[in-house]
Amino acid sequence: MRWASGWFGITLLGFIASSMCAIAQDSQAYPTTQSFKESGYNYLWTAVIDETDSFADPEKNDRYRELIDLSIRVGASYGNPFNETDLGLREAYQQLLALDDTPPLYVQYRFHSSQIDDDSPDSAYLRHGNALLEVAFQMDETGYSPYLAGATWLKAAELLGHVALNEDKSAIELSREHGIELLVEAASLNGIDPKFHEFISVRIANFGFQYITLPREDQEVLCKALLDDEDAQPWIARYSSGGLRIKLAWDERGYGYSREVSDVQWKGFQRNLRKAHLHLTAAWEIHPDWPWAATELITATMGHQMRPDRGTDFWFDQATNARVDHYDAYKSFAYDLYPKWHGSIEHLYSLVDYVVELSEHNPSMGRILLKVLSSTAEQLDDPMTVLTDARYLPRVTQLMLDEVELDLPYNNNLWRRRALRAVAFGNFQTKNYAQSAELLQIGGAMVGSGWSTWRETQRFRSMVPLLATPASEQVIAGLIAHDSGDTNAEREALLQARKILKSNTDSLDPDLSEDPVELINYMIRQLD
């Protein structure tokens, strides 16, 4: 049974007419996020496989492929193992250069793209921007995938544009124009295996409204070019244009309170949302088996509902029919259920219950359940109420444990660690210290924070590195003693924990946010 609770009850429509379905029948559909991500991962490997070297030494050969695999996973956020991508990839790239001084061009693109942040000096923008230009030229010369080549040209233009001198601006504009031309060429999907269609289509379309690589005016140029090009796949053109129209609607309205919006701004807002609906509905009709257009239509419908029978609940249902664990669909729908929009606290709790029910048959719903719990918590006077709720905490805990045990290969490890830490905090606050320790030991302690919705207590933060060590049992004994007011027992437990830590220093995870031995020494001094 799909979503049906209170005023959310909807009548499910069948799939669209067979003539429309025929447009998309050659493309493979992916019912889960894992299967979709696997397709993207496999596509990127096919892009570099002809450039990879091989070595007679099996150990060196394995390490070489492992480093390339790492670059692909970081680039696509599929199994990204790093907390700090720029630092992690920098070290891995140096190791790769020691084996191959000319790594695959896509790997070079990933490295140079990852080394820039808001605090980078102009010299870094110039160095990595020029390096990307050289990579882009080589991609053109070797007949590289137009999607990847286009992305590289556009990234080079973005970095160089950050610090460009006046005389450089024309070259940057040419790079940007060429990148857009290549993306439009790639949008034909000519020669692309159907199993990669969705991945490439979404990536190209995102340049039109999601990625900050292109400024708004150039996003408009790309979207128009996609609509005008007779060879571009209509889904790409429609989805990107619809997503852009939502952005333009908010640009015209502004982000202030509704009382501050003028009549002219409201008209521009509604006009763009109507156009967004037309484009996104067309994209959904082409590919009802892809969740992206329906998810954007949740957002568009929040501002302007085109048809009385197609509210946000309808589009949520379409998105999750296509892919049951499509995270953004739940995120957008939960936002629509905020009291300031079209819902209430009761509606948010109904969505939480619905996700709990779904999770009984879908093991990859842990982060989604945590997200809808977070959305609900943000509307409560005490956000901890929902995280520590006995109806939900055991379920989200089990889902996160199951996810780690299943070792889903294309999940982002950083996101998973943050979710583990958030759930560990919930268990800690309910004094289920053993469960909290387990969640921290399997990844939750390897990040500096969980979810911002739930502000961690100082007591929990100080205990995180200790609960993730071999001395966790003694640390838990100290916590229980502290709760009962037994200072002597607490001190004795911490002394026993320190003894274990000092004899196991080599086994302590280097990713822990603080030195457990120093931390426990401080705690013991506080009790002396």
XYZ file of N, CA, C and O in Angstrom, residues 2-12 298 301-302 305 307-317 332-351:
184
model
N 0.559 2.190 -0.865
C 1.318 3.426 -0.927
C 0.829 4.391 0.137
O 0.001 4.063 0.963
N 1.320 5.602 0.093
C 1.005 6.613 1.095
C -0.493 6.863 1.150
O -1.112 7.254 0.184
N -1.074 6.664 2.311
C -2.502 6.932 2.476
C -2.777 7.122 3.958
O -2.900 6.175 4.702
N -2.833 8.374 4.402
C -3.061 8.653 5.809
C -3.783 9.981 5.935
O -3.276 11.004 5.521
N -5.007 9.943 6.516
C -5.747 11.191 6.689
C -6.022 11.857 5.361
O -6.459 11.239 4.401
N -5.767 13.180 5.335
C -6.055 13.918 4.103
C -5.073 13.613 2.999
O -5.189 14.115 1.902
N -4.083 12.720 3.276
C -3.131 12.363 2.232
C -3.663 11.293 1.294
O -3.019 10.958 0.320
N -4.809 10.685 1.647
C -5.287 9.602 0.828
C -5.383 10.003 -0.628
O -5.952 11.013 -0.982
N -4.781 9.223 -1.491
C -4.771 9.573 -2.912
C -5.178 8.361 -3.738
O -5.099 7.229 -3.291
N -5.613 8.644 -4.907
C -5.926 7.579 -5.843
C -4.743 7.394 -6.772
O -4.343 8.320 -7.451
N -4.180 6.216 -6.756
C -3.016 5.984 -7.592
C -3.425 5.915 -9.057
O -4.361 5.219 -9.423
N 7.225 18.013 -6.344
C 6.796 18.253 -4.967
C 7.079 19.705 -4.610
O 6.218 20.425 -4.091
N 4.911 22.196 -6.661
C 3.513 22.189 -6.230
C 3.331 22.869 -4.882
O 2.244 23.384 -4.583
N 4.354 22.914 -4.082
C 4.275 23.659 -2.825
C 3.957 25.130 -3.082
O 3.234 25.766 -2.314
N -0.074 24.764 -7.327
C -0.640 23.478 -7.723
C -1.423 23.657 -9.009
O -2.373 24.437 -9.069
N -3.069 21.152 -10.870
C -4.283 20.359 -10.971
C -4.749 19.932 -9.587
O -3.915 19.577 -8.737
N -6.049 19.944 -9.335
C -6.545 19.612 -7.989
C -6.248 18.178 -7.576
O -6.198 17.882 -6.384
N -6.070 17.287 -8.556
C -5.815 15.883 -8.223
C -4.322 15.556 -8.171
O -3.945 14.395 -8.031
N -3.463 16.576 -8.284
C -2.022 16.334 -8.262
C -1.348 17.282 -7.271
O -0.683 18.250 -7.631
N -1.562 16.974 -6.000
C -0.911 17.739 -4.951
C 0.458 17.169 -4.651
O 0.958 16.268 -5.329
N 1.076 17.680 -3.619
C 2.408 17.197 -3.261
C 2.382 15.719 -2.894
O 3.353 14.993 -3.147
N 1.273 15.253 -2.301
C 1.185 13.839 -1.945
C 1.190 12.948 -3.184
O 1.772 11.867 -3.192
N 0.546 13.431 -4.260
C 0.544 12.672 -5.513
C 1.979 12.521 -6.038
O 2.414 11.434 -6.418
N 2.714 13.637 -6.050
C 4.064 13.583 -6.621
C 5.017 12.809 -5.724
O 5.927 12.118 -6.219
N 4.804 12.878 -4.421
C 5.601 12.057 -3.512
C 5.384 10.581 -3.815
O 6.323 9.788 -3.866
N 4.133 10.233 -4.048
C 3.817 8.840 -4.352
C 4.458 8.389 -5.656
O 4.986 7.277 -5.765
N 11.855 16.501 0.584
C 10.977 17.555 0.061
C 9.565 17.438 0.616
O 8.933 18.439 0.970
N 9.057 16.212 0.699
C 7.696 16.034 1.180
C 7.585 16.388 2.659
O 6.607 16.993 3.105
N 8.599 16.024 3.429
C 8.593 16.377 4.849
C 8.565 17.894 5.014
O 7.872 18.421 5.896
N 9.301 18.598 4.179
C 9.301 20.060 4.254
C 7.914 20.615 3.940
O 7.445 21.567 4.581
N 7.242 20.018 2.978
C 5.883 20.453 2.641
C 4.927 20.257 3.817
O 3.933 20.977 3.945
N 5.223 19.284 4.673
C 4.343 18.992 5.804
C 4.592 19.881 7.010
O 3.928 19.721 8.038
N 5.535 20.813 6.908
C 5.737 21.765 8.000
C 4.459 22.574 8.199
O 3.765 22.902 7.234
N 4.144 22.926 9.429
C 2.930 23.728 9.674
C 2.890 25.030 8.875
O 1.807 25.487 8.515
N 4.048 25.619 8.590
C 4.046 26.892 7.852
C 3.706 26.699 6.380
O 3.439 27.663 5.675
N 3.713 25.443 5.915
C 3.344 25.173 4.526
C 1.956 24.545 4.495
O 0.972 25.198 4.640
N 1.881 23.240 4.305
C 0.568 22.617 4.105
C 0.279 21.488 5.085
O -0.624 20.690 4.843
N 1.059 21.408 6.165
C 0.877 20.273 7.057
C 0.741 20.663 8.504
O 0.302 21.763 8.843
N 1.146 19.751 9.355
C 1.041 19.943 10.802
C 1.977 18.946 11.467
O 2.540 18.059 10.815
N 2.135 19.069 12.776
C 2.937 18.104 13.523
C 2.365 16.701 13.354
O 3.101 15.719 13.197
N 1.029 16.609 13.358
C 0.392 15.289 13.212
C 0.723 14.673 11.861
O 0.958 13.460 11.756
N 0.752 15.485 10.805
C 1.079 14.966 9.479
C 2.532 14.494 9.421
O 2.839 13.476 8.794
N 3.420 15.226 10.082
C 4.823 14.804 10.104
C 4.964 13.462 10.827
O 5.691 12.575 10.359
N 4.263 13.302 11.925
C 4.318 12.023 12.632
C 3.728 10.895 11.777
O 4.203 9.748 11.834
N 2.713 11.208 10.999
C 2.150 10.195 10.105
C 3.175 9.754 9.068
O 3.254 8.575 8.709
N 3.965 10.717 8.564
C 5.018 10.366 7.612
C 6.082 9.501 8.280
O 6.561 8.526 7.682
